[in-house]
Amino acid sequence: MKVDPRYVEIAKDLAKKIEIETIKVDDVLKGRTLLSSEYNVSSETIRKAINILASEHIVRVKHGYGVIVISKENASKFLKKMQETSVDNTLVEETNDLIKKRNELNEEISKNIALLVKKTSNTSVKDIEFHELTITDDCWVINQTIGDVYFYNYTEATIVAIKRGDKLIVSPGPDFTFIANDVLIVVGKDNLSYQRALTYLTYGAE
Protein backbone atom coordinates (compact mmCIF):
# COMPACT_ATOMS: atom_id res chain seq x y z
CA MET A 1 0.00 0.00 0.00
CA LYS A 2 1.27 3.46 -0.93
CA VAL A 3 2.54 5.55 2.03
CA ASP A 4 2.28 9.34 2.04
CA PRO A 5 5.54 11.35 2.08
CA ARG A 6 6.70 12.33 5.56
CA TYR A 7 5.84 16.01 5.09
CA VAL A 8 2.25 15.07 4.16
CA GLU A 9 1.98 12.93 7.30
CA ILE A 10 3.24 15.85 9.38
CA ALA A 11 0.75 18.22 7.74
CA LYS A 12 -2.03 15.76 8.55
CA ASP A 13 -0.84 15.42 12.15
CA LEU A 14 -0.75 19.19 12.66
CA ALA A 15 -4.19 19.52 11.03
CA LYS A 16 -5.54 16.85 13.40
CA LYS A 17 -4.18 18.76 16.40
CA ILE A 18 -5.88 21.90 15.10
CA GLU A 19 -9.14 20.00 14.52
CA ILE A 20 -9.25 18.66 18.08
CA GLU A 21 -8.00 22.04 19.40
CA THR A 22 -4.77 20.79 20.89
CA ILE A 23 -3.56 23.69 18.78
CA LYS A 24 -6.15 26.48 18.70
CA VAL A 25 -7.07 29.12 16.14
CA ASP A 26 -4.84 32.22 16.53
CA ASP A 27 -2.08 30.11 18.09
CA VAL A 28 1.37 30.50 16.60
CA LEU A 29 2.97 27.19 15.63
CA LYS A 30 6.36 26.29 16.97
CA GLY A 31 9.28 27.39 14.85
CA ARG A 32 10.77 25.12 12.21
CA THR A 33 13.69 24.13 14.43
CA LEU A 34 11.44 22.98 17.26
CA LEU A 35 9.08 21.16 14.89
CA SER A 36 12.05 19.53 13.15
CA SER A 37 13.24 18.22 16.50
CA GLU A 38 9.72 17.11 17.54
CA TYR A 39 9.13 15.14 14.33
CA ASN A 40 12.78 14.15 13.88
CA VAL A 41 12.96 15.51 10.32
CA SER A 42 14.78 18.28 8.48
CA SER A 43 13.59 21.88 8.49
CA GLU A 44 12.92 21.52 4.75
CA THR A 45 10.41 18.74 5.47
CA ILE A 46 8.68 21.01 8.00
CA ARG A 47 8.63 23.83 5.43
CA LYS A 48 6.84 21.56 2.95
CA ALA A 49 4.30 20.52 5.60
CA ILE A 50 3.61 24.16 6.51
CA ASN A 51 3.20 25.02 2.81
CA ILE A 52 0.49 22.37 2.52
CA LEU A 53 -1.39 23.80 5.51
CA ALA A 54 -1.02 27.31 4.12
CA SER A 55 -2.32 26.25 0.68
CA GLU A 56 -5.37 24.75 2.40
CA HIS A 57 -5.94 28.03 4.32
CA ILE A 58 -5.44 26.31 7.66
CA VAL A 59 -2.50 28.51 8.65
CA ARG A 60 -1.06 31.80 7.49
CA VAL A 61 2.66 32.43 7.29
CA LYS A 62 3.42 35.93 8.57
CA HIS A 63 7.03 36.78 7.89
CA GLY A 64 8.86 38.06 10.91
CA TYR A 65 6.12 36.76 13.20
CA GLY A 66 5.52 33.06 12.56
CA VAL A 67 2.89 30.60 11.38
CA ILE A 68 -0.60 31.48 12.67
CA VAL A 69 -3.47 29.03 12.84
CA ILE A 70 -6.49 30.57 11.08
CA SER A 71 -9.10 27.82 10.55
CA LYS A 72 -10.20 24.71 12.42
CA GLU A 73 -12.92 24.13 9.79
CA ASN A 74 -10.40 24.02 6.95
CA ALA A 75 -8.28 21.59 8.97
CA SER A 76 -11.27 19.25 9.14
CA LYS A 77 -11.95 19.62 5.41
CA PHE A 78 -8.30 18.88 4.63
CA LEU A 79 -8.28 15.72 6.75
CA LYS A 80 -11.51 14.51 5.14
CA LYS A 81 -10.09 15.14 1.67
CA MET A 82 -6.90 13.30 2.51
CA GLN A 83 -8.86 10.35 3.88
CA GLU A 84 -10.97 10.13 0.71
CA THR A 85 -7.86 10.41 -1.47
CA SER A 86 -6.19 7.65 0.52
CA VAL A 87 -9.21 5.36 0.05
CA ASP A 88 -9.32 6.15 -3.67
CA ASN A 89 -5.61 5.46 -4.09
CA THR A 90 -5.94 2.17 -2.22
CA LEU A 91 -8.84 1.10 -4.46
CA VAL A 92 -6.88 2.03 -7.57
CA GLU A 93 -3.84 0.07 -6.41
CA GLU A 94 -5.94 -2.96 -5.42
CA THR A 95 -7.81 -2.85 -8.74
CA ASN A 96 -4.57 -2.62 -10.69
CA ASP A 97 -3.18 -5.60 -8.75
CA LEU A 98 -6.33 -7.61 -9.48
CA ILE A 99 -6.19 -6.71 -13.18
CA LYS A 100 -2.54 -7.78 -13.28
CA LYS A 101 -3.34 -11.08 -11.57
CA ARG A 102 -6.32 -11.65 -13.88
CA ASN A 103 -4.18 -11.01 -16.95
CA GLU A 104 -1.50 -13.37 -15.67
CA LEU A 105 -4.14 -16.02 -14.94
CA ASN A 106 -5.77 -15.56 -18.34
CA GLU A 107 -2.40 -15.97 -19.98
CA GLU A 108 -1.80 -19.23 -18.13
CA ILE A 109 -5.30 -20.47 -18.93
CA SER A 110 -4.83 -19.51 -22.57
CA LYS A 111 -1.61 -21.49 -22.75
CA ASN A 112 -3.20 -24.53 -21.13
CA ILE A 113 -6.27 -24.43 -23.37
CA ALA A 114 -4.13 -23.99 -26.46
CA LEU A 115 -2.03 -26.97 -25.38
CA LEU A 116 -5.10 -29.10 -24.62
CA VAL A 117 -6.74 -28.18 -27.91
CA LYS A 118 -3.55 -29.07 -29.74
CA LYS A 119 -3.27 -32.40 -27.95
CA THR A 120 -6.89 -33.32 -28.46
CA SER A 121 -6.53 -32.78 -32.19
CA ASN A 122 -4.21 -35.81 -32.27
CA THR A 123 -5.11 -37.84 -29.25
CA SER A 124 -7.73 -38.11 -26.55
CA VAL A 125 -7.48 -36.91 -22.98
CA LYS A 126 -9.26 -39.08 -20.45
CA ASP A 127 -12.67 -37.69 -19.41
CA ILE A 128 -12.16 -34.46 -21.39
CA GLU A 129 -13.31 -33.82 -24.92
CA PHE A 130 -12.98 -30.47 -26.61
CA HIS A 131 -15.11 -29.64 -29.62
CA GLU A 132 -15.23 -26.71 -32.01
CA LEU A 133 -18.48 -25.14 -33.16
CA THR A 134 -18.62 -22.32 -35.70
CA ILE A 135 -21.20 -19.56 -35.55
CA THR A 136 -22.53 -19.42 -39.10
CA ASP A 137 -23.65 -16.22 -40.82
CA ASP A 138 -27.31 -17.04 -40.26
CA CYS A 139 -27.01 -18.43 -36.72
CA TRP A 140 -29.74 -17.15 -34.40
CA VAL A 141 -27.35 -16.36 -31.52
CA ILE A 142 -25.52 -13.59 -33.42
CA ASN A 143 -25.52 -10.30 -31.46
CA GLN A 144 -26.72 -12.09 -28.34
CA THR A 145 -24.64 -12.83 -25.27
CA ILE A 146 -23.74 -16.18 -23.75
CA GLY A 147 -26.01 -15.27 -20.83
CA ASP A 148 -28.88 -14.28 -23.15
CA VAL A 149 -29.02 -17.70 -24.80
CA TYR A 150 -28.48 -19.78 -21.62
CA PHE A 151 -25.90 -21.81 -23.52
CA TYR A 152 -24.92 -24.19 -20.71
CA ASN A 153 -28.46 -24.65 -19.45
CA TYR A 154 -29.63 -26.06 -22.79
CA THR A 155 -26.47 -27.91 -23.86
CA GLU A 156 -24.58 -28.86 -20.68
CA ALA A 157 -21.49 -27.78 -22.62
CA THR A 158 -19.14 -25.09 -21.30
CA ILE A 159 -17.54 -22.55 -23.61
CA VAL A 160 -13.90 -22.47 -22.45
CA ALA A 161 -12.60 -20.26 -25.25
CA ILE A 162 -13.60 -18.57 -28.50
CA LYS A 163 -11.46 -18.14 -31.58
CA ARG A 164 -12.18 -14.82 -33.26
CA GLY A 165 -9.90 -14.37 -36.22
CA ASP A 166 -6.38 -14.88 -34.95
CA LYS A 167 -7.37 -14.14 -31.33
CA LEU A 168 -8.09 -16.74 -28.66
CA ILE A 169 -10.54 -15.33 -26.10
CA VAL A 170 -10.23 -17.37 -22.93
CA SER A 171 -13.06 -17.97 -20.46
CA PRO A 172 -15.61 -15.61 -22.05
CA GLY A 173 -18.11 -14.42 -19.48
CA PRO A 174 -21.92 -14.26 -19.68
CA ASP A 175 -21.76 -10.78 -21.25
CA PHE A 176 -19.70 -11.97 -24.22
CA THR A 177 -21.55 -11.26 -27.50
CA PHE A 178 -21.45 -13.74 -30.38
CA ILE A 179 -20.65 -12.62 -33.92
CA ALA A 180 -20.55 -14.55 -37.19
CA ASN A 181 -17.57 -16.87 -37.69
CA ASP A 182 -16.77 -17.12 -34.00
CA VAL A 183 -15.39 -20.59 -33.30
CA LEU A 184 -16.52 -21.89 -29.92
CA ILE A 185 -14.25 -24.30 -28.09
CA VAL A 186 -16.47 -26.26 -25.76
CA VAL A 187 -16.02 -29.06 -23.28
CA GLY A 188 -19.01 -31.25 -22.58
CA LYS A 189 -20.52 -33.06 -19.66
CA ASP A 190 -20.77 -36.24 -21.72
CA ASN A 191 -20.39 -37.57 -25.27
CA LEU A 192 -23.72 -36.05 -26.31
CA SER A 193 -22.81 -32.49 -25.31
CA TYR A 194 -21.35 -31.65 -28.71
CA GLN A 195 -24.48 -32.83 -30.51
CA ARG A 196 -26.71 -30.94 -28.11
CA ALA A 197 -24.66 -27.78 -28.63
CA LEU A 198 -24.71 -28.17 -32.41
CA THR A 199 -28.47 -28.74 -32.42
CA TYR A 200 -29.04 -25.77 -30.13
CA LEU A 201 -27.02 -23.43 -32.30
CA THR A 202 -28.82 -24.64 -35.38
CA TYR A 203 -32.42 -24.79 -34.16
CA GLY A 204 -32.54 -23.07 -30.80
CA ALA A 205 -34.42 -24.44 -27.81
CA GLU A 206 -36.90 -27.13 -28.68
PDB file of C-alpha atoms in Angstrom:
ATOM      1  CA  MET A   1       0.000   0.000   0.000  1.00  0.00           C
ATOM      2  CA  LYS A   2       1.273   3.460  -0.931  1.00  0.00           C
ATOM      3  CA  VAL A   3       2.543   5.547   2.031  1.00  0.00           C
ATOM      4  CA  ASP A   4       2.279   9.342   2.041  1.00  0.00           C
ATOM      5  CA  PRO A   5       5.542  11.345   2.080  1.00  0.00           C
ATOM      6  CA  ARG A   6       6.697  12.331   5.564  1.00  0.00           C
ATOM      7  CA  TYR A   7       5.841  16.013   5.089  1.00  0.00           C
ATOM      8  CA  VAL A   8       2.248  15.066   4.160  1.00  0.00           C
ATOM      9  CA  GLU A   9       1.982  12.933   7.300  1.00  0.00           C
ATOM     10  CA  ILE A  10       3.244  15.854   9.377  1.00  0.00           C
ATOM     11  CA  ALA A  11       0.748  18.224   7.742  1.00  0.00           C
ATOM     12  CA  LYS A  12      -2.034  15.762   8.554  1.00  0.00           C
ATOM     13  CA  ASP A  13      -0.844  15.421  12.145  1.00  0.00           C
ATOM     14  CA  LEU A  14      -0.754  19.186  12.655  1.00  0.00           C
ATOM     15  CA  ALA A  15      -4.194  19.522  11.029  1.00  0.00           C
ATOM     16  CA  LYS A  16      -5.542  16.854  13.403  1.00  0.00           C
ATOM     17  CA  LYS A  17      -4.180  18.756  16.398  1.00  0.00           C
ATOM     18  CA  ILE A  18      -5.885  21.899  15.101  1.00  0.00           C
ATOM     19  CA  GLU A  19      -9.141  20.002  14.523  1.00  0.00           C
ATOM     20  CA  ILE A  20      -9.249  18.656  18.082  1.00  0.00           C
ATOM     21  CA  GLU A  21      -7.998  22.042  19.403  1.00  0.00           C
ATOM     22  CA  THR A  22      -4.767  20.787  20.888  1.00  0.00           C
ATOM     23  CA  ILE A  23      -3.562  23.693  18.785  1.00  0.00           C
ATOM     24  CA  LYS A  24      -6.150  26.480  18.699  1.00  0.00           C
ATOM     25  CA  VAL A  25      -7.073  29.116  16.139  1.00  0.00           C
ATOM     26  CA  ASP A  26      -4.842  32.217  16.525  1.00  0.00           C
ATOM     27  CA  ASP A  27      -2.082  30.112  18.090  1.00  0.00           C
ATOM     28  CA  VAL A  28       1.374  30.495  16.598  1.00  0.00           C
ATOM     29  CA  LEU A  29       2.971  27.191  15.632  1.00  0.00           C
ATOM     30  CA  LYS A  30       6.363  26.289  16.975  1.00  0.00           C
ATOM     31  CA  GLY A  31       9.281  27.391  14.850  1.00  0.00           C
ATOM     32  CA  ARG A  32      10.770  25.124  12.209  1.00  0.00           C
ATOM     33  CA  THR A  33      13.690  24.132  14.429  1.00  0.00           C
ATOM     34  CA  LEU A  34      11.438  22.981  17.261  1.00  0.00           C
ATOM     35  CA  LEU A  35       9.076  21.163  14.893  1.00  0.00           C
ATOM     36  CA  SER A  36      12.054  19.532  13.153  1.00  0.00           C
ATOM     37  CA  SER A  37      13.235  18.222  16.500  1.00  0.00           C
ATOM     38  CA  GLU A  38       9.724  17.112  17.543  1.00  0.00           C
ATOM     39  CA  TYR A  39       9.125  15.141  14.330  1.00  0.00           C
ATOM     40  CA  ASN A  40      12.780  14.155  13.877  1.00  0.00           C
ATOM     41  CA  VAL A  41      12.956  15.511  10.323  1.00  0.00           C
ATOM     42  CA  SER A  42      14.776  18.277   8.479  1.00  0.00           C
ATOM     43  CA  SER A  43      13.586  21.879   8.487  1.00  0.00           C
ATOM     44  CA  GLU A  44      12.924  21.525   4.746  1.00  0.00           C
ATOM     45  CA  THR A  45      10.412  18.741   5.473  1.00  0.00           C
ATOM     46  CA  ILE A  46       8.681  21.009   8.001  1.00  0.00           C
ATOM     47  CA  ARG A  47       8.630  23.834   5.434  1.00  0.00           C
ATOM     48  CA  LYS A  48       6.836  21.564   2.955  1.00  0.00           C
ATOM     49  CA  ALA A  49       4.304  20.517   5.603  1.00  0.00           C
ATOM     50  CA  ILE A  50       3.608  24.160   6.507  1.00  0.00           C
ATOM     51  CA  ASN A  51       3.205  25.022   2.815  1.00  0.00           C
ATOM     52  CA  ILE A  52       0.488  22.368   2.520  1.00  0.00           C
ATOM     53  CA  LEU A  53      -1.390  23.804   5.505  1.00  0.00           C
ATOM     54  CA  ALA A  54      -1.024  27.313   4.118  1.00  0.00           C
ATOM     55  CA  SER A  55      -2.318  26.251   0.685  1.00  0.00           C
ATOM     56  CA  GLU A  56      -5.373  24.751   2.397  1.00  0.00           C
ATOM     57  CA  HIS A  57      -5.937  28.028   4.323  1.00  0.00           C
ATOM     58  CA  ILE A  58      -5.436  26.313   7.663  1.00  0.00           C
ATOM     59  CA  VAL A  59      -2.502  28.509   8.648  1.00  0.00           C
ATOM     60  CA  ARG A  60      -1.060  31.802   7.485  1.00  0.00           C
ATOM     61  CA  VAL A  61       2.655  32.430   7.290  1.00  0.00           C
ATOM     62  CA  LYS A  62       3.421  35.928   8.574  1.00  0.00           C
ATOM     63  CA  HIS A  63       7.029  36.779   7.887  1.00  0.00           C
ATOM     64  CA  GLY A  64       8.857  38.060  10.906  1.00  0.00           C
ATOM     65  CA  TYR A  65       6.122  36.758  13.199  1.00  0.00           C
ATOM     66  CA  GLY A  66       5.519  33.064  12.561  1.00  0.00           C
ATOM     67  CA  VAL A  67       2.886  30.603  11.384  1.00  0.00           C
ATOM     68  CA  ILE A  68      -0.598  31.480  12.665  1.00  0.00           C
ATOM     69  CA  VAL A  69      -3.473  29.027  12.840  1.00  0.00           C
ATOM     70  CA  ILE A  70      -6.486  30.571  11.081  1.00  0.00           C
ATOM     71  CA  SER A  71      -9.098  27.822  10.545  1.00  0.00           C
ATOM     72  CA  LYS A  72     -10.201  24.711  12.415  1.00  0.00           C
ATOM     73  CA  GLU A  73     -12.920  24.134   9.789  1.00  0.00           C
ATOM     74  CA  ASN A  74     -10.402  24.020   6.946  1.00  0.00           C
ATOM     75  CA  ALA A  75      -8.277  21.594   8.969  1.00  0.00           C
ATOM     76  CA  SER A  76     -11.269  19.246   9.144  1.00  0.00           C
ATOM     77  CA  LYS A  77     -11.946  19.624   5.410  1.00  0.00           C
ATOM     78  CA  PHE A  78      -8.302  18.883   4.631  1.00  0.00           C
ATOM     79  CA  LEU A  79      -8.280  15.723   6.746  1.00  0.00           C
ATOM     80  CA  LYS A  80     -11.506  14.507   5.140  1.00  0.00           C
ATOM     81  CA  LYS A  81     -10.094  15.140   1.671  1.00  0.00           C
ATOM     82  CA  MET A  82      -6.895  13.302   2.509  1.00  0.00           C
ATOM     83  CA  GLN A  83      -8.859  10.347   3.876  1.00  0.00           C
ATOM     84  CA  GLU A  84     -10.966  10.128   0.710  1.00  0.00           C
ATOM     85  CA  THR A  85      -7.865  10.410  -1.467  1.00  0.00           C
ATOM     86  CA  SER A  86      -6.186   7.649   0.516  1.00  0.00           C
ATOM     87  CA  VAL A  87      -9.207   5.361   0.049  1.00  0.00           C
ATOM     88  CA  ASP A  88      -9.324   6.153  -3.675  1.00  0.00           C
ATOM     89  CA  ASN A  89      -5.611   5.457  -4.090  1.00  0.00           C
ATOM     90  CA  THR A  90      -5.945   2.174  -2.224  1.00  0.00           C
ATOM     91  CA  LEU A  91      -8.836   1.099  -4.460  1.00  0.00           C
ATOM     92  CA  VAL A  92      -6.876   2.029  -7.574  1.00  0.00           C
ATOM     93  CA  GLU A  93      -3.838   0.068  -6.414  1.00  0.00           C
ATOM     94  CA  GLU A  94      -5.936  -2.964  -5.420  1.00  0.00           C
ATOM     95  CA  THR A  95      -7.807  -2.849  -8.739  1.00  0.00           C
ATOM     96  CA  ASN A  96      -4.565  -2.621 -10.693  1.00  0.00           C
ATOM     97  CA  ASP A  97      -3.185  -5.597  -8.747  1.00  0.00           C
ATOM     98  CA  LEU A  98      -6.328  -7.610  -9.475  1.00  0.00           C
ATOM     99  CA  ILE A  99      -6.190  -6.712 -13.177  1.00  0.00           C
ATOM    100  CA  LYS A 100      -2.540  -7.778 -13.282  1.00  0.00           C
ATOM    101  CA  LYS A 101      -3.345 -11.082 -11.571  1.00  0.00           C
ATOM    102  CA  ARG A 102      -6.323 -11.648 -13.879  1.00  0.00           C
ATOM    103  CA  ASN A 103      -4.183 -11.010 -16.953  1.00  0.00           C
ATOM    104  CA  GLU A 104      -1.501 -13.372 -15.675  1.00  0.00           C
ATOM    105  CA  LEU A 105      -4.136 -16.019 -14.936  1.00  0.00           C
ATOM    106  CA  ASN A 106      -5.771 -15.558 -18.340  1.00  0.00           C
ATOM    107  CA  GLU A 107      -2.400 -15.969 -19.979  1.00  0.00           C
ATOM    108  CA  GLU A 108      -1.797 -19.234 -18.131  1.00  0.00           C
ATOM    109  CA  ILE A 109      -5.305 -20.472 -18.934  1.00  0.00           C
ATOM    110  CA  SER A 110      -4.830 -19.512 -22.573  1.00  0.00           C
ATOM    111  CA  LYS A 111      -1.608 -21.490 -22.749  1.00  0.00           C
ATOM    112  CA  ASN A 112      -3.205 -24.528 -21.133  1.00  0.00           C
ATOM    113  CA  ILE A 113      -6.271 -24.431 -23.366  1.00  0.00           C
ATOM    114  CA  ALA A 114      -4.133 -23.990 -26.465  1.00  0.00           C
ATOM    115  CA  LEU A 115      -2.030 -26.972 -25.383  1.00  0.00           C
ATOM    116  CA  LEU A 116      -5.098 -29.099 -24.617  1.00  0.00           C
ATOM    117  CA  VAL A 117      -6.741 -28.181 -27.907  1.00  0.00           C
ATOM    118  CA  LYS A 118      -3.547 -29.071 -29.744  1.00  0.00           C
ATOM    119  CA  LYS A 119      -3.274 -32.403 -27.947  1.00  0.00           C
ATOM    120  CA  THR A 120      -6.893 -33.325 -28.458  1.00  0.00           C
ATOM    121  CA  SER A 121      -6.526 -32.777 -32.190  1.00  0.00           C
ATOM    122  CA  ASN A 122      -4.212 -35.805 -32.274  1.00  0.00           C
ATOM    123  CA  THR A 123      -5.108 -37.845 -29.252  1.00  0.00           C
ATOM    124  CA  SER A 124      -7.732 -38.112 -26.548  1.00  0.00           C
ATOM    125  CA  VAL A 125      -7.482 -36.912 -22.978  1.00  0.00           C
ATOM    126  CA  LYS A 126      -9.261 -39.076 -20.448  1.00  0.00           C
ATOM    127  CA  ASP A 127     -12.669 -37.691 -19.406  1.00  0.00           C
ATOM    128  CA  ILE A 128     -12.159 -34.463 -21.390  1.00  0.00           C
ATOM    129  CA  GLU A 129     -13.308 -33.825 -24.915  1.00  0.00           C
ATOM    130  CA  PHE A 130     -12.980 -30.466 -26.609  1.00  0.00           C
ATOM    131  CA  HIS A 131     -15.106 -29.636 -29.620  1.00  0.00           C
ATOM    132  CA  GLU A 132     -15.233 -26.710 -32.007  1.00  0.00           C
ATOM    133  CA  LEU A 133     -18.481 -25.136 -33.157  1.00  0.00           C
ATOM    134  CA  THR A 134     -18.620 -22.318 -35.699  1.00  0.00           C
ATOM    135  CA  ILE A 135     -21.201 -19.559 -35.549  1.00  0.00           C
ATOM    136  CA  THR A 136     -22.528 -19.420 -39.101  1.00  0.00           C
ATOM    137  CA  ASP A 137     -23.653 -16.216 -40.816  1.00  0.00           C
ATOM    138  CA  ASP A 138     -27.310 -17.039 -40.258  1.00  0.00           C
ATOM    139  CA  CYS A 139     -27.012 -18.425 -36.723  1.00  0.00           C
ATOM    140  CA  TRP A 140     -29.745 -17.155 -34.401  1.00  0.00           C
ATOM    141  CA  VAL A 141     -27.346 -16.362 -31.521  1.00  0.00           C
ATOM    142  CA  ILE A 142     -25.519 -13.590 -33.419  1.00  0.00           C
ATOM    143  CA  ASN A 143     -25.522 -10.297 -31.460  1.00  0.00           C
ATOM    144  CA  GLN A 144     -26.724 -12.088 -28.337  1.00  0.00           C
ATOM    145  CA  THR A 145     -24.639 -12.828 -25.269  1.00  0.00           C
ATOM    146  CA  ILE A 146     -23.743 -16.182 -23.751  1.00  0.00           C
ATOM    147  CA  GLY A 147     -26.008 -15.266 -20.832  1.00  0.00           C
ATOM    148  CA  ASP A 148     -28.877 -14.283 -23.148  1.00  0.00           C
ATOM    149  CA  VAL A 149     -29.025 -17.701 -24.801  1.00  0.00           C
ATOM    150  CA  TYR A 150     -28.475 -19.782 -21.625  1.00  0.00           C
ATOM    151  CA  PHE A 151     -25.900 -21.812 -23.518  1.00  0.00           C
ATOM    152  CA  TYR A 152     -24.917 -24.191 -20.706  1.00  0.00           C
ATOM    153  CA  ASN A 153     -28.462 -24.648 -19.451  1.00  0.00           C
ATOM    154  CA  TYR A 154     -29.629 -26.056 -22.789  1.00  0.00           C
ATOM    155  CA  THR A 155     -26.475 -27.908 -23.862  1.00  0.00           C
ATOM    156  CA  GLU A 156     -24.582 -28.865 -20.677  1.00  0.00           C
ATOM    157  CA  ALA A 157     -21.487 -27.779 -22.622  1.00  0.00           C
ATOM    158  CA  THR A 158     -19.136 -25.095 -21.297  1.00  0.00           C
ATOM    159  CA  ILE A 159     -17.536 -22.546 -23.613  1.00  0.00           C
ATOM    160  CA  VAL A 160     -13.903 -22.466 -22.450  1.00  0.00           C
ATOM    161  CA  ALA A 161     -12.599 -20.264 -25.255  1.00  0.00           C
ATOM    162  CA  ILE A 162     -13.595 -18.571 -28.496  1.00  0.00           C
ATOM    163  CA  LYS A 163     -11.460 -18.136 -31.580  1.00  0.00           C
ATOM    164  CA  ARG A 164     -12.178 -14.815 -33.263  1.00  0.00           C
ATOM    165  CA  GLY A 165      -9.903 -14.368 -36.223  1.00  0.00           C
ATOM    166  CA  ASP A 166      -6.378 -14.877 -34.952  1.00  0.00           C
ATOM    167  CA  LYS A 167      -7.367 -14.138 -31.331  1.00  0.00           C
ATOM    168  CA  LEU A 168      -8.092 -16.735 -28.663  1.00  0.00           C
ATOM    169  CA  ILE A 169     -10.538 -15.327 -26.102  1.00  0.00           C
ATOM    170  CA  VAL A 170     -10.235 -17.368 -22.933  1.00  0.00           C
ATOM    171  CA  SER A 171     -13.064 -17.969 -20.456  1.00  0.00           C
ATOM    172  CA  PRO A 172     -15.612 -15.612 -22.054  1.00  0.00           C
ATOM    173  CA  GLY A 173     -18.112 -14.423 -19.481  1.00  0.00           C
ATOM    174  CA  PRO A 174     -21.915 -14.258 -19.683  1.00  0.00           C
ATOM    175  CA  ASP A 175     -21.762 -10.778 -21.253  1.00  0.00           C
ATOM    176  CA  PHE A 176     -19.697 -11.965 -24.220  1.00  0.00           C
ATOM    177  CA  THR A 177     -21.549 -11.259 -27.501  1.00  0.00           C
ATOM    178  CA  PHE A 178     -21.449 -13.741 -30.375  1.00  0.00           C
ATOM    179  CA  ILE A 179     -20.647 -12.624 -33.918  1.00  0.00           C
ATOM    180  CA  ALA A 180     -20.548 -14.547 -37.192  1.00  0.00           C
ATOM    181  CA  ASN A 181     -17.567 -16.865 -37.688  1.00  0.00           C
ATOM    182  CA  ASP A 182     -16.771 -17.122 -33.999  1.00  0.00           C
ATOM    183  CA  VAL A 183     -15.389 -20.593 -33.304  1.00  0.00           C
ATOM    184  CA  LEU A 184     -16.518 -21.894 -29.916  1.00  0.00           C
ATOM    185  CA  ILE A 185     -14.250 -24.297 -28.087  1.00  0.00           C
ATOM    186  CA  VAL A 186     -16.475 -26.263 -25.761  1.00  0.00           C
ATOM    187  CA  VAL A 187     -16.017 -29.061 -23.280  1.00  0.00           C
ATOM    188  CA  GLY A 188     -19.006 -31.254 -22.581  1.00  0.00           C
ATOM    189  CA  LYS A 189     -20.523 -33.063 -19.665  1.00  0.00           C
ATOM    190  CA  ASP A 190     -20.772 -36.241 -21.723  1.00  0.00           C
ATOM    191  CA  ASN A 191     -20.386 -37.567 -25.270  1.00  0.00           C
ATOM    192  CA  LEU A 192     -23.717 -36.053 -26.309  1.00  0.00           C
ATOM    193  CA  SER A 193     -22.813 -32.487 -25.312  1.00  0.00           C
ATOM    194  CA  TYR A 194     -21.351 -31.652 -28.711  1.00  0.00           C
ATOM    195  CA  GLN A 195     -24.478 -32.831 -30.506  1.00  0.00           C
ATOM    196  CA  ARG A 196     -26.713 -30.936 -28.113  1.00  0.00           C
ATOM    197  CA  ALA A 197     -24.663 -27.775 -28.630  1.00  0.00           C
ATOM    198  CA  LEU A 198     -24.711 -28.172 -32.414  1.00  0.00           C
ATOM    199  CA  THR A 199     -28.473 -28.742 -32.421  1.00  0.00           C
ATOM    200  CA  TYR A 200     -29.041 -25.773 -30.125  1.00  0.00           C
ATOM    201  CA  LEU A 201     -27.021 -23.426 -32.298  1.00  0.00           C
ATOM    202  CA  THR A 202     -28.820 -24.636 -35.382  1.00  0.00           C
ATOM    203  CA  TYR A 203     -32.417 -24.789 -34.164  1.00  0.00           C
ATOM    204  CA  GLY A 204     -32.537 -23.074 -30.799  1.00  0.00           C
ATOM    205  CA  ALA A 205     -34.422 -24.442 -27.809  1.00  0.00           C
ATOM    206  CA  GLU A 206     -36.898 -27.126 -28.682  1.00  0.00           C
TER     207      GLU A 206
END
